[in-house]
Short mmCIF file of C-alpha atoms in Angstrom, two decimals:
data_model
loop_
_atom_site.label_atom_id
_atom_site.label_comp_id
_atom_site.label_asym_id
_atom_site.label_seq_id
_atom_site.Cartn_x
_atom_site.Cartn_y
_atom_site.Cartn_z
CA MET A 1130 -4.72 -12.28 42.80
CA MET A 1131 -7.75 -10.88 41.28
CA SER A 1132 -10.61 -11.65 44.40
CA PRO A 1133 -13.85 -14.47 42.58
CA MET A 1134 -15.94 -11.07 43.57
CA PHE A 1135 -13.74 -8.27 40.79
CA ARG A 1136 -14.92 -8.45 37.40
CA LEU A 1137 -13.33 -6.76 34.35
CA GLY A 1138 -16.45 -7.49 32.44
CA ASN A 1139 -17.03 -9.61 28.98
CA GLU A 1140 -19.17 -8.73 26.00
CA ASP A 1141 -21.48 -10.69 27.06
CA THR A 1142 -22.76 -9.36 31.02
CA GLY A 1143 -22.11 -6.11 29.58
CA PRO A 1144 -19.76 -3.06 31.83
CA PRO A 1145 -18.17 -4.57 35.17
CA PRO A 1146 -20.31 -5.41 37.78
CA TRP A 1147 -18.35 -2.09 39.89
CA LEU A 1148 -19.63 0.95 38.14
CA ARG A 1149 -22.30 1.69 38.28
CA PRO A 1150 -22.07 1.48 42.20
CA LEU A 1151 -18.48 3.51 41.41
CA LEU A 1152 -20.87 6.78 39.47
CA LYS A 1153 -23.19 6.83 42.23
CA ALA A 1154 -21.21 6.91 44.71
CA SER A 1155 -21.00 10.48 46.72
CA PHE A 1156 -17.94 11.48 46.97
CA PHE A 1157 -15.41 14.41 49.15
CA VAL A 1158 -17.46 14.03 52.05
CA PRO A 1159 -15.92 12.81 55.38
CA CYS A 1160 -16.24 9.37 56.64
CA GLN A 1161 -18.66 7.74 58.33
CA PHE A 1162 -15.96 5.53 60.26
CA HIS A 1163 -13.56 7.90 60.68
CA GLY A 1164 -14.80 11.71 61.02
CA ASP A 1165 -12.44 12.22 63.64
CA SER A 1166 -9.05 11.90 62.42
CA ASN A 1167 -7.72 14.48 60.20
CA LYS A 1168 -7.49 12.40 57.22
CA SER A 1169 -11.91 11.68 57.39
CA GLU A 1170 -12.59 12.64 53.41
CA CYS A 1171 -13.59 10.22 50.88
CA ASN A 1172 -11.53 9.82 47.56
CA LEU A 1173 -11.37 6.23 47.49
CA TYR A 1174 -13.34 3.31 46.15
CA CYS A 1175 -13.44 -0.11 46.29
CA LEU A 1176 -13.81 -2.25 42.82
CA ASP A 1177 -14.30 -5.85 45.20
CA CYS A 1178 -16.45 -4.31 47.55
CA MET A 1179 -18.60 -1.69 45.94
CA GLY A 1180 -20.02 -0.21 48.33
CA ASN A 1181 -19.57 3.50 49.95
CA ALA A 1182 -16.57 5.73 48.98
CA LEU A 1183 -13.96 5.01 51.71
CA CYS A 1184 -11.31 7.43 52.82
CA SER A 1185 -7.32 6.39 53.90
CA SER A 1186 -7.87 5.14 57.34
CA CYS A 1187 -10.20 3.02 55.55
CA LEU A 1188 -7.32 1.14 53.75
CA PRO A 1189 -6.16 -1.74 55.99
CA GLY A 1190 -10.18 -3.55 55.96
CA HIS A 1191 -9.45 -3.35 51.69
CA LYS A 1192 -5.65 -5.10 51.94
CA ASP A 1193 -5.34 -6.71 48.67
CA HIS A 1194 -7.95 -4.75 47.20
CA HIS A 1195 -8.93 -2.90 43.94
CA VAL A 1196 -9.26 0.51 44.75
CA VAL A 1197 -8.94 3.51 42.51
CA GLN A 1198 -8.80 6.95 44.19
CA ILE A 1199 -10.88 9.92 42.82
CA ARG A 1200 -10.26 13.51 42.49
CA ARG A 1201 -11.44 16.56 41.91
CA SER A 1202 -12.06 19.49 38.79
CA SER A 1203 -14.23 22.43 39.20
CA TYR A 1204 -16.69 20.26 41.38
CA HIS A 1205 -16.69 17.06 39.30
CA ASN A 1206 -15.57 14.01 39.87
CA VAL A 1207 -11.88 12.50 37.40
CA ILE A 1208 -10.38 9.57 37.43
CA ARG A 1209 -6.71 9.25 36.35
CA VAL A 1210 -6.80 7.44 33.21
CA SER A 1211 -3.53 5.62 34.04
CA GLU A 1212 -6.25 4.19 36.69
CA VAL A 1213 -9.20 3.80 35.49
CA SER A 1214 -7.78 1.99 32.05
CA LYS A 1215 -6.28 -0.26 34.02
CA PHE A 1216 -9.97 -2.17 34.53
CA ILE A 1217 -12.36 -1.15 31.66
CA ASP A 1218 -12.09 0.19 28.39
CA ILE A 1219 -12.47 4.09 27.77
CA SER A 1220 -12.30 4.38 24.00
CA CYS A 1221 -14.46 7.36 22.88
CA ILE A 1222 -13.96 9.06 25.38
CA GLN A 1223 -12.53 12.94 25.46
CA THR A 1224 -9.60 12.62 27.63
CA TYR A 1225 -8.09 15.96 29.59
CA ILE A 1226 -5.09 16.84 30.54
CA ILE A 1227 -4.93 18.57 35.08
CA ASN A 1228 -1.97 18.99 36.25
CA SER A 1229 0.42 17.04 34.27
CA ALA A 1230 -2.49 13.70 34.40
CA LYS A 1231 -4.84 13.19 32.06
CA ILE A 1232 -7.82 12.07 33.32
CA VAL A 1233 -11.04 11.49 32.37
CA PHE A 1234 -15.32 12.81 33.82
CA LEU A 1235 -16.96 10.20 35.56
CA ASN A 1236 -20.11 11.72 35.47
CA GLU A 1237 -21.89 13.59 32.89
CA ARG A 1238 -20.77 17.53 32.63
CA PRO A 1239 -24.66 19.35 30.92
CA GLN A 1240 -24.07 22.11 29.36
CA PRO A 1241 -26.57 25.34 28.64
CA ARG A 1242 -25.53 26.64 25.18
CA PRO A 1243 -22.94 24.96 22.82
CA GLY A 1244 -19.87 26.92 22.38
CA LYS A 1245 -19.97 28.66 19.49
CA GLY A 1246 -17.79 26.97 15.86
CA VAL A 1247 -18.17 23.88 17.57
CA THR A 1248 -18.45 20.71 15.64
CA ASP A 1249 -18.14 18.14 18.33
CA ALA A 1250 -20.21 17.58 21.00
CA CYS A 1251 -20.85 14.74 23.51
CA GLU A 1252 -24.15 11.97 22.12
CA ILE A 1253 -25.57 11.95 25.52
CA CYS A 1254 -25.43 15.70 26.78
CA SER A 1255 -24.24 17.19 24.41
CA ARG A 1256 -21.65 18.45 26.04
CA SER A 1257 -18.92 20.06 23.86
CA LEU A 1258 -16.25 18.40 22.98
CA LEU A 1259 -12.12 19.21 21.82
CA ASP A 1260 -11.75 16.39 19.97
CA SER A 1261 -13.48 13.90 17.92
CA PHE A 1262 -14.46 11.96 21.05
CA ARG A 1263 -18.30 10.86 21.14
CA PHE A 1264 -18.59 10.77 25.38
CA CYS A 1265 -17.43 13.80 27.39
CA SER A 1266 -17.58 10.89 30.88
CA ILE A 1267 -17.95 7.70 31.69
CA GLY A 1268 -21.05 7.77 32.87
CA CYS A 1269 -22.18 9.20 29.60
CA LYS A 1270 -20.36 6.02 27.57
CA LEU A 1271 -22.62 4.10 29.94
CA GLU A 1272 -25.57 5.15 29.41
CA GLY A 1273 -25.05 5.10 25.41
CA MET A 1274 -24.06 1.75 24.91
CA ARG A 1275 -28.41 1.23 25.78
CA THR A 1276 -28.74 1.91 22.09
CA ASN A 1277 -25.41 1.07 20.93
CA PRO A 1278 -24.56 -2.59 21.22
CA GLU A 1279 -20.74 -1.90 19.55
CA LEU A 1280 -19.36 0.09 22.19
CA THR A 1281 -17.89 -1.84 25.10
CA PHE A 1282 -15.74 -1.58 28.41
CA THR A 1283 -14.04 -4.28 28.10
CA LEU A 1284 -9.88 -4.60 27.66
CA HIS A 1285 -8.89 -6.23 24.46
CA PRO A 1286 -5.78 -7.87 24.88
CA GLU A 1287 -2.81 -6.82 22.48
CA PRO A 1288 -1.78 -8.88 19.86
CA ARG A 1289 1.49 -10.55 20.34
CA ARG A 1290 3.94 -9.07 16.85
CA GLU A 1291 5.28 -12.19 14.63
CA PRO A 1292 8.73 -11.56 13.00
CA THR A 1293 7.59 -11.22 9.58
CA HIS A 1294 9.63 -12.33 5.79
CA ASP A 1295 11.02 -8.40 6.08
CA SER A 1296 13.06 -9.10 9.38
CA GLU A 1297 14.03 -11.87 8.74
CA SER A 1298 16.03 -11.05 4.79
CA ASP A 1299 17.08 -7.60 6.95
CA GLU A 1300 19.12 -10.31 9.75
CA SER A 1301 20.34 -12.37 7.18
CA SER A 1302 21.98 -10.08 4.61
CA VAL A 1303 23.73 -8.77 8.35
CA GLY A 1304 24.84 -12.55 8.48
CA ARG A 1305 26.37 -11.56 5.40
CA LYS A 1306 28.19 -8.66 5.05
CA LEU A 1307 29.78 -10.06 8.76
CA ARG A 1308 30.63 -13.81 7.13
CA ARG A 1309 31.91 -11.06 4.26
CA ILE A 1310 34.57 -9.18 6.94
CA SER A 1311 35.44 -12.07 8.46
CA GLY A 1312 36.69 -13.44 4.91
CA PHE A 1313 38.27 -9.56 4.27
CA SER A 1314 40.07 -9.96 7.95
CA ARG A 1315 41.29 -13.66 6.81
CA SER A 1316 42.55 -12.43 3.79
CA ILE A 1317 44.99 -9.87 4.98
CA THR A 1318 46.33 -12.23 7.40
CA GLN A 1319 47.53 -14.89 5.08
CA LEU A 1320 49.55 -11.85 2.64
CA PRO A 1321 52.98 -12.97 1.65
CA ALA A 1322 55.00 -10.76 4.71
CA ALA A 1323 57.45 -7.88 3.53
CA LYS A 1324 60.61 -8.09 2.39
CA TRP A 1325 63.53 -6.43 4.94
CA GLY A 1326 65.98 -4.27 3.25
CA ASN A 1327 69.53 -4.16 4.21
CA GLU A 1328 68.98 -1.28 6.85
CA GLY A 1329 65.82 -3.20 8.95
CA SER A 1330 63.63 -1.31 7.49
CA SER A 1331 59.90 -2.79 6.30
CA ILE A 1332 59.91 -1.67 2.76
CA SER A 1333 59.98 -4.73 -0.28
CA SER A 1334 62.73 -5.18 -2.41
CA GLY A 1335 60.34 -3.55 -5.37
CA THR A 1336 59.19 -0.57 -3.99
CA PRO A 1337 61.64 2.59 -4.69
CA PRO A 1338 63.09 4.16 -1.43
CA ILE A 1339 61.27 6.64 -0.03
CA VAL A 1340 63.77 9.83 0.69
CA ILE A 1341 63.99 12.58 2.49
CA SER A 1342 65.60 15.66 2.67
CA TYR A 1343 66.45 17.24 5.44
CA ARG A 1344 68.11 20.73 3.96
CA THR A 1345 66.66 23.51 5.12
CA SER A 1346 66.57 26.66 2.49
CA ARG A 1347 69.27 29.59 3.85
CA ARG A 1348 68.49 33.39 4.54
CA LYS A 1349 69.88 35.52 2.44
CA GLY A 1350 70.93 37.62 4.14
CA VAL A 1351 70.97 41.58 3.93
CA PRO A 1352 72.48 43.00 1.07
CA HIS A 1353 75.07 45.32 1.42
CA ARG A 1354 76.23 48.65 -1.38
CA ALA A 1355 79.22 48.64 -3.15
CA PRO A 1356 81.68 51.41 -2.07
CA PHE A 1357 82.58 54.08 -4.31
#
């Protein structure tokens, strides 16, 4: 169940209220409440509370909240697409594969000089992009919304697929085929029974008898020469 404070965001209010605090939070630092714990590194964030980053020992205080895990790649904060795509639309953002998982970067990664032969670059920080995306991170897309009102983080439900006329015609054709097969089976069962012969064979009287020969060819013996 979604808490009263948690909101995905909509077209009227722009991005959800937890997005900017998430991008500004400090991750991978010791937890101020559980510094003595072996797992005091803060790599979690609660979208409902919109506070500081959390460690695993903080989770009991955020039961039934929406918590995401932040990871590191090349000293930059990333989040898995499978997690963040449940809450916001990340279209137009470059994705990467790290440890067999698809991820996106949280904040911009400025590049001193663009790579040679690069045709696509981030519209905000000019970071080289591998494909025809527009932004290299969630933060860059958020910044791009200032000048482009068509950009959005709003998730749109997938439209329901209605049955087409082609599928209906296919179903009707299948029904016709089944009826033809059923009629053919009934016609076979209604055929007149065959007449029985004198010797108990099931061959009708109009069928010529089948003659099976059991004769085998004799093998010629070795020829003998006539005496002189």
